[in-house]
């Protein structure tokens, strides 16, 4: 009788523990969540090499749809190939950009997410270059590194507009490269919350 009662109590205990739900981790990039990212990018435009750093932040309005903004500072470096095409002393040496953005994440798991980002906003070319428009489109992916930290990898496509005003800011023939479509890699870290 005592053996049967002990087995019944042990079986009930095992069943109770087995019936408890296991906690599921919260999916990243969820509604009412957000992210803050620090990134670096580079591209080669005609006779210029562009190296930039930026800060991006956003809020998820819906599952996998984020709105936010990004700030970016880009240095324009002369490529060493043809000295006659290098920027002149009065040409802009940097671009400062601010842009509202939207990011859509069509594929996400607990460890990986693929996304498409689009942003349009103003940019200032150096001290005397004036204000232009700037558009960015970037397909990318994030890989979970642990905790709230993700590795952010993308290919950024960017364009300064209008083209005539952009070219007028430069005296050297290298301007058309900067004022046309550019693309290059982006790498960064982001924190999802």
PDB file of C-alpha atoms in Angstrom:
ATOM      1  CA  UNK A   1       0.000   0.000   0.000  1.00  0.00           C
ATOM      2  CA  UNK A   2       2.808   2.436   0.862  1.00  0.00           C
ATOM      3  CA  UNK A   3       4.634   1.568  -2.378  1.00  0.00           C
ATOM      4  CA  UNK A   4       1.497   2.237  -4.444  1.00  0.00           C
ATOM      5  CA  UNK A   5       0.911   5.572  -2.645  1.00  0.00           C
ATOM      6  CA  UNK A   6       4.571   6.619  -3.162  1.00  0.00           C
ATOM      7  CA  UNK A   7       4.388   5.761  -6.885  1.00  0.00           C
ATOM      8  CA  UNK A   8       1.103   7.711  -7.224  1.00  0.00           C
ATOM      9  CA  UNK A   9       2.609  10.795  -5.542  1.00  0.00           C
ATOM     10  CA  UNK A  10       5.795  10.561  -7.670  1.00  0.00           C
ATOM     11  CA  UNK A  11       3.724  10.146 -10.849  1.00  0.00           C
ATOM     12  CA  UNK A  12       1.564  13.152  -9.963  1.00  0.00           C
ATOM     13  CA  UNK A  13       4.684  15.216  -9.305  1.00  0.00           C
ATOM     14  CA  UNK A  14       6.222  14.215 -12.624  1.00  0.00           C
ATOM     15  CA  UNK A  15       2.976  15.012 -14.448  1.00  0.00           C
ATOM     16  CA  UNK A  16       2.724  18.434 -12.796  1.00  0.00           C
ATOM     17  CA  UNK A  17       6.281  19.323 -13.783  1.00  0.00           C
ATOM     18  CA  UNK A  18       5.772  18.062 -17.326  1.00  0.00           C
ATOM     19  CA  UNK A  19       2.547  20.056 -17.708  1.00  0.00           C
ATOM     20  CA  UNK A  20       4.188  23.415 -16.842  1.00  0.00           C
ATOM     21  CA  UNK A  21       4.820  25.465 -19.979  1.00  0.00           C
ATOM     22  CA  UNK A  22       8.417  26.217 -20.834  1.00  0.00           C
ATOM     23  CA  UNK A  23       9.098  29.924 -21.244  1.00  0.00           C
ATOM     24  CA  UNK A  24       9.603  30.963 -24.851  1.00  0.00           C
ATOM     25  CA  UNK A  25      12.099  33.710 -25.624  1.00  0.00           C
ATOM     26  CA  UNK A  26      10.646  36.969 -26.902  1.00  0.00           C
ATOM     27  CA  UNK A  27      11.125  37.348 -30.641  1.00  0.00           C
ATOM     28  CA  UNK A  28      13.372  40.247 -31.656  1.00  0.00           C
ATOM     29  CA  UNK A  29      12.121  43.257 -33.619  1.00  0.00           C
ATOM     30  CA  UNK A  30       8.600  42.999 -32.231  1.00  0.00           C
ATOM     31  CA  UNK A  31       5.807  45.547 -32.041  1.00  0.00           C
ATOM     32  CA  UNK A  32       6.471  48.319 -29.490  1.00  0.00           C
ATOM     33  CA  UNK A  33      10.144  47.324 -29.425  1.00  0.00           C
ATOM     34  CA  UNK A  34      13.036  49.322 -30.761  1.00  0.00           C
ATOM     35  CA  UNK A  35      16.656  49.301 -31.792  1.00  0.00           C
ATOM     36  CA  UNK A  36      19.711  51.506 -31.576  1.00  0.00           C
ATOM     37  CA  UNK A  37      22.606  50.871 -33.972  1.00  0.00           C
ATOM     38  CA  UNK A  38      26.102  52.163 -34.628  1.00  0.00           C
ATOM     39  CA  UNK A  39      27.452  51.452 -38.117  1.00  0.00           C
ATOM     40  CA  UNK A  40      30.317  52.165 -40.525  1.00  0.00           C
ATOM     41  CA  UNK A  41      30.205  52.061 -44.306  1.00  0.00           C
ATOM     42  CA  UNK A  42      32.418  52.677 -47.298  1.00  0.00           C
ATOM     43  CA  UNK A  43      32.049  53.112 -51.035  1.00  0.00           C
ATOM     44  CA  UNK A  44      34.172  54.105 -53.994  1.00  0.00           C
ATOM     45  CA  UNK A  45      32.749  56.765 -56.295  1.00  0.00           C
ATOM     46  CA  UNK A  46      34.836  57.581 -59.386  1.00  0.00           C
ATOM     47  CA  UNK A  47      37.971  59.225 -57.952  1.00  0.00           C
ATOM     48  CA  UNK A  48      36.650  59.413 -54.373  1.00  0.00           C
ATOM     49  CA  UNK A  49      36.583  56.917 -51.544  1.00  0.00           C
ATOM     50  CA  UNK A  50      33.830  57.564 -49.013  1.00  0.00           C
ATOM     51  CA  UNK A  51      34.123  56.358 -45.418  1.00  0.00           C
ATOM     52  CA  UNK A  52      31.245  57.004 -43.050  1.00  0.00           C
ATOM     53  CA  UNK A  53      30.020  56.334 -39.532  1.00  0.00           C
ATOM     54  CA  UNK A  54      26.440  56.574 -38.411  1.00  0.00           C
ATOM     55  CA  UNK A  55      23.885  56.162 -35.677  1.00  0.00           C
ATOM     56  CA  UNK A  56      20.416  54.726 -36.310  1.00  0.00           C
ATOM     57  CA  UNK A  57      17.441  54.322 -34.018  1.00  0.00           C
ATOM     58  CA  UNK A  58      13.904  53.192 -34.500  1.00  0.00           C
ATOM     59  CA  UNK A  59      10.617  51.995 -33.054  1.00  0.00           C
ATOM     60  CA  UNK A  60       8.581  49.042 -34.316  1.00  0.00           C
ATOM     61  CA  UNK A  61       5.026  50.161 -35.093  1.00  0.00           C
ATOM     62  CA  UNK A  62       4.000  46.669 -36.167  1.00  0.00           C
ATOM     63  CA  UNK A  63       5.641  43.301 -36.164  1.00  0.00           C
ATOM     64  CA  UNK A  64       8.729  43.659 -38.367  1.00  0.00           C
ATOM     65  CA  UNK A  65       7.989  47.259 -39.514  1.00  0.00           C
ATOM     66  CA  UNK A  66      10.189  49.949 -37.992  1.00  0.00           C
ATOM     67  CA  UNK A  67      10.258  53.718 -38.384  1.00  0.00           C
ATOM     68  CA  UNK A  68      13.108  55.871 -37.156  1.00  0.00           C
ATOM     69  CA  UNK A  69      16.029  57.915 -38.327  1.00  0.00           C
ATOM     70  CA  UNK A  70      19.724  57.869 -38.929  1.00  0.00           C
ATOM     71  CA  UNK A  71      22.563  60.361 -38.596  1.00  0.00           C
ATOM     72  CA  UNK A  72      25.705  59.874 -40.657  1.00  0.00           C
ATOM     73  CA  UNK A  73      29.030  61.655 -41.172  1.00  0.00           C
ATOM     74  CA  UNK A  74      31.014  60.721 -44.268  1.00  0.00           C
ATOM     75  CA  UNK A  75      34.562  61.735 -45.151  1.00  0.00           C
ATOM     76  CA  UNK A  76      35.380  62.156 -48.869  1.00  0.00           C
ATOM     77  CA  UNK A  77      38.927  60.916 -49.534  1.00  0.00           C
ATOM     78  CA  UNK A  78      40.733  61.398 -52.847  1.00  0.00           C
ATOM     79  CA  UNK A  79      41.666  58.200 -54.638  1.00  0.00           C
ATOM     80  CA  UNK A  80      45.345  58.187 -55.616  1.00  0.00           C
ATOM     81  CA  UNK A  81      44.966  57.189 -59.280  1.00  0.00           C
ATOM     82  CA  UNK A  82      44.742  60.464 -61.265  1.00  0.00           C
ATOM     83  CA  UNK A  83      45.916  63.704 -59.579  1.00  0.00           C
ATOM     84  CA  UNK A  84      44.038  65.874 -62.099  1.00  0.00           C
ATOM     85  CA  UNK A  85      40.734  64.384 -60.934  1.00  0.00           C
ATOM     86  CA  UNK A  86      41.304  64.897 -57.214  1.00  0.00           C
ATOM     87  CA  UNK A  87      39.090  67.337 -55.320  1.00  0.00           C
ATOM     88  CA  UNK A  88      40.448  70.874 -55.120  1.00  0.00           C
ATOM     89  CA  UNK A  89      40.994  72.911 -51.945  1.00  0.00           C
ATOM     90  CA  UNK A  90      37.512  74.467 -52.030  1.00  0.00           C
ATOM     91  CA  UNK A  91      35.681  71.192 -52.668  1.00  0.00           C
ATOM     92  CA  UNK A  92      33.663  69.569 -49.882  1.00  0.00           C
ATOM     93  CA  UNK A  93      35.655  67.108 -47.788  1.00  0.00           C
ATOM     94  CA  UNK A  94      32.751  65.682 -45.803  1.00  0.00           C
ATOM     95  CA  UNK A  95      29.012  65.071 -45.958  1.00  0.00           C
ATOM     96  CA  UNK A  96      26.676  65.146 -42.949  1.00  0.00           C
ATOM     97  CA  UNK A  97      23.332  63.404 -43.346  1.00  0.00           C
ATOM     98  CA  UNK A  98      20.134  63.042 -41.368  1.00  0.00           C
ATOM     99  CA  UNK A  99      17.267  60.952 -42.699  1.00  0.00           C
ATOM    100  CA  UNK A 100      13.957  59.528 -41.543  1.00  0.00           C
ATOM    101  CA  UNK A 101      13.876  55.845 -42.395  1.00  0.00           C
ATOM    102  CA  UNK A 102      11.625  52.827 -42.584  1.00  0.00           C
ATOM    103  CA  UNK A 103      12.853  49.250 -42.211  1.00  0.00           C
ATOM    104  CA  UNK A 104      10.918  46.104 -43.086  1.00  0.00           C
ATOM    105  CA  UNK A 105      12.021  42.711 -41.768  1.00  0.00           C
ATOM    106  CA  UNK A 106      10.303  40.018 -43.862  1.00  0.00           C
ATOM    107  CA  UNK A 107      12.292  37.135 -42.343  1.00  0.00           C
ATOM    108  CA  UNK A 108      13.190  36.884 -38.682  1.00  0.00           C
ATOM    109  CA  UNK A 109      14.071  34.143 -36.259  1.00  0.00           C
ATOM    110  CA  UNK A 110      15.599  34.218 -32.798  1.00  0.00           C
ATOM    111  CA  UNK A 111      19.115  34.349 -34.302  1.00  0.00           C
ATOM    112  CA  UNK A 112      18.799  35.892 -37.794  1.00  0.00           C
ATOM    113  CA  UNK A 113      16.788  38.598 -39.520  1.00  0.00           C
ATOM    114  CA  UNK A 114      16.823  39.832 -43.131  1.00  0.00           C
ATOM    115  CA  UNK A 115      15.682  43.382 -43.846  1.00  0.00           C
ATOM    116  CA  UNK A 116      15.147  46.150 -46.391  1.00  0.00           C
ATOM    117  CA  UNK A 117      15.824  49.740 -45.305  1.00  0.00           C
ATOM    118  CA  UNK A 118      14.862  52.978 -47.104  1.00  0.00           C
ATOM    119  CA  UNK A 119      15.702  56.539 -46.021  1.00  0.00           C
ATOM    120  CA  UNK A 120      15.462  59.996 -47.603  1.00  0.00           C
ATOM    121  CA  UNK A 121      16.648  63.246 -46.099  1.00  0.00           C
ATOM    122  CA  UNK A 122      18.955  66.255 -46.342  1.00  0.00           C
ATOM    123  CA  UNK A 123      22.747  66.242 -46.413  1.00  0.00           C
ATOM    124  CA  UNK A 124      25.191  69.082 -45.915  1.00  0.00           C
ATOM    125  CA  UNK A 125      28.343  69.026 -48.037  1.00  0.00           C
ATOM    126  CA  UNK A 126      31.189  70.464 -45.987  1.00  0.00           C
ATOM    127  CA  UNK A 127      31.183  74.126 -44.943  1.00  0.00           C
ATOM    128  CA  UNK A 128      30.419  75.659 -48.364  1.00  0.00           C
ATOM    129  CA  UNK A 129      28.892  72.803 -50.334  1.00  0.00           C
ATOM    130  CA  UNK A 130      25.274  73.573 -49.560  1.00  0.00           C
ATOM    131  CA  UNK A 131      22.346  71.346 -48.690  1.00  0.00           C
ATOM    132  CA  UNK A 132      21.262  68.542 -50.996  1.00  0.00           C
ATOM    133  CA  UNK A 133      18.925  65.595 -50.837  1.00  0.00           C
ATOM    134  CA  UNK A 134      20.143  62.096 -50.091  1.00  0.00           C
ATOM    135  CA  UNK A 135      18.403  58.745 -50.577  1.00  0.00           C
ATOM    136  CA  UNK A 136      19.470  55.346 -49.218  1.00  0.00           C
ATOM    137  CA  UNK A 137      18.256  51.809 -49.898  1.00  0.00           C
ATOM    138  CA  UNK A 138      19.902  48.895 -48.112  1.00  0.00           C
ATOM    139  CA  UNK A 139      19.182  45.178 -48.121  1.00  0.00           C
ATOM    140  CA  UNK A 140      20.786  43.635 -45.071  1.00  0.00           C
ATOM    141  CA  UNK A 141      20.826  41.005 -42.369  1.00  0.00           C
ATOM    142  CA  UNK A 142      21.326  40.904 -38.629  1.00  0.00           C
ATOM    143  CA  UNK A 143      22.891  38.006 -36.736  1.00  0.00           C
ATOM    144  CA  UNK A 144      22.311  37.543 -33.002  1.00  0.00           C
ATOM    145  CA  UNK A 145      25.545  37.732 -31.012  1.00  0.00           C
ATOM    146  CA  UNK A 146      23.996  37.283 -27.576  1.00  0.00           C
ATOM    147  CA  UNK A 147      21.735  39.141 -25.176  1.00  0.00           C
ATOM    148  CA  UNK A 148      20.334  42.187 -26.961  1.00  0.00           C
ATOM    149  CA  UNK A 149      23.324  42.642 -29.298  1.00  0.00           C
ATOM    150  CA  UNK A 150      23.153  41.891 -33.043  1.00  0.00           C
ATOM    151  CA  UNK A 151      25.708  42.125 -35.853  1.00  0.00           C
ATOM    152  CA  UNK A 152      24.315  44.270 -38.694  1.00  0.00           C
ATOM    153  CA  UNK A 153      25.552  43.625 -42.263  1.00  0.00           C
ATOM    154  CA  UNK A 154      24.200  45.388 -45.360  1.00  0.00           C
ATOM    155  CA  UNK A 155      24.916  46.721 -48.829  1.00  0.00           C
ATOM    156  CA  UNK A 156      24.008  50.426 -48.947  1.00  0.00           C
ATOM    157  CA  UNK A 157      22.931  52.082 -52.188  1.00  0.00           C
ATOM    158  CA  UNK A 158      22.895  55.881 -51.965  1.00  0.00           C
ATOM    159  CA  UNK A 159      22.262  58.819 -54.249  1.00  0.00           C
ATOM    160  CA  UNK A 160      22.685  62.578 -53.813  1.00  0.00           C
ATOM    161  CA  UNK A 161      20.145  64.794 -55.589  1.00  0.00           C
ATOM    162  CA  UNK A 162      19.518  66.998 -57.492  1.00  0.00           C
ATOM    163  CA  UNK A 163      22.532  66.069 -59.612  1.00  0.00           C
ATOM    164  CA  UNK A 164      23.159  69.565 -61.007  1.00  0.00           C
ATOM    165  CA  UNK A 165      23.427  71.170 -57.564  1.00  0.00           C
ATOM    166  CA  UNK A 166      25.614  68.326 -56.361  1.00  0.00           C
ATOM    167  CA  UNK A 167      28.051  68.687 -59.275  1.00  0.00           C
ATOM    168  CA  UNK A 168      28.116  72.479 -58.808  1.00  0.00           C
ATOM    169  CA  UNK A 169      29.463  72.000 -55.259  1.00  0.00           C
ATOM    170  CA  UNK A 170      32.664  70.485 -56.694  1.00  0.00           C
ATOM    171  CA  UNK A 171      35.257  72.055 -58.972  1.00  0.00           C
ATOM    172  CA  UNK A 172      37.037  68.813 -59.829  1.00  0.00           C
ATOM    173  CA  UNK A 173      35.814  66.160 -62.270  1.00  0.00           C
ATOM    174  CA  UNK A 174      35.559  63.711 -59.337  1.00  0.00           C
ATOM    175  CA  UNK A 175      32.184  65.219 -58.448  1.00  0.00           C
ATOM    176  CA  UNK A 176      30.126  63.143 -60.887  1.00  0.00           C
ATOM    177  CA  UNK A 177      31.178  59.990 -59.006  1.00  0.00           C
ATOM    178  CA  UNK A 178      29.922  61.398 -55.723  1.00  0.00           C
ATOM    179  CA  UNK A 179      26.774  62.769 -57.336  1.00  0.00           C
ATOM    180  CA  UNK A 180      25.776  59.473 -58.963  1.00  0.00           C
ATOM    181  CA  UNK A 181      24.579  56.168 -57.536  1.00  0.00           C
ATOM    182  CA  UNK A 182      27.061  54.718 -55.032  1.00  0.00           C
ATOM    183  CA  UNK A 183      27.076  51.420 -53.210  1.00  0.00           C
ATOM    184  CA  UNK A 184      29.236  49.684 -50.678  1.00  0.00           C
ATOM    185  CA  UNK A 185      29.323  47.482 -47.580  1.00  0.00           C
ATOM    186  CA  UNK A 186      28.019  48.444 -44.160  1.00  0.00           C
ATOM    187  CA  UNK A 187      28.888  46.738 -40.881  1.00  0.00           C
ATOM    188  CA  UNK A 188      27.624  47.620 -37.434  1.00  0.00           C
ATOM    189  CA  UNK A 189      26.288  46.570 -34.069  1.00  0.00           C
ATOM    190  CA  UNK A 190      22.749  47.084 -32.880  1.00  0.00           C
ATOM    191  CA  UNK A 191      20.905  46.659 -29.623  1.00  0.00           C
ATOM    192  CA  UNK A 192      17.296  45.477 -29.797  1.00  0.00           C
ATOM    193  CA  UNK A 193      14.965  46.289 -26.932  1.00  0.00           C
TER     194      UNK A 193
END
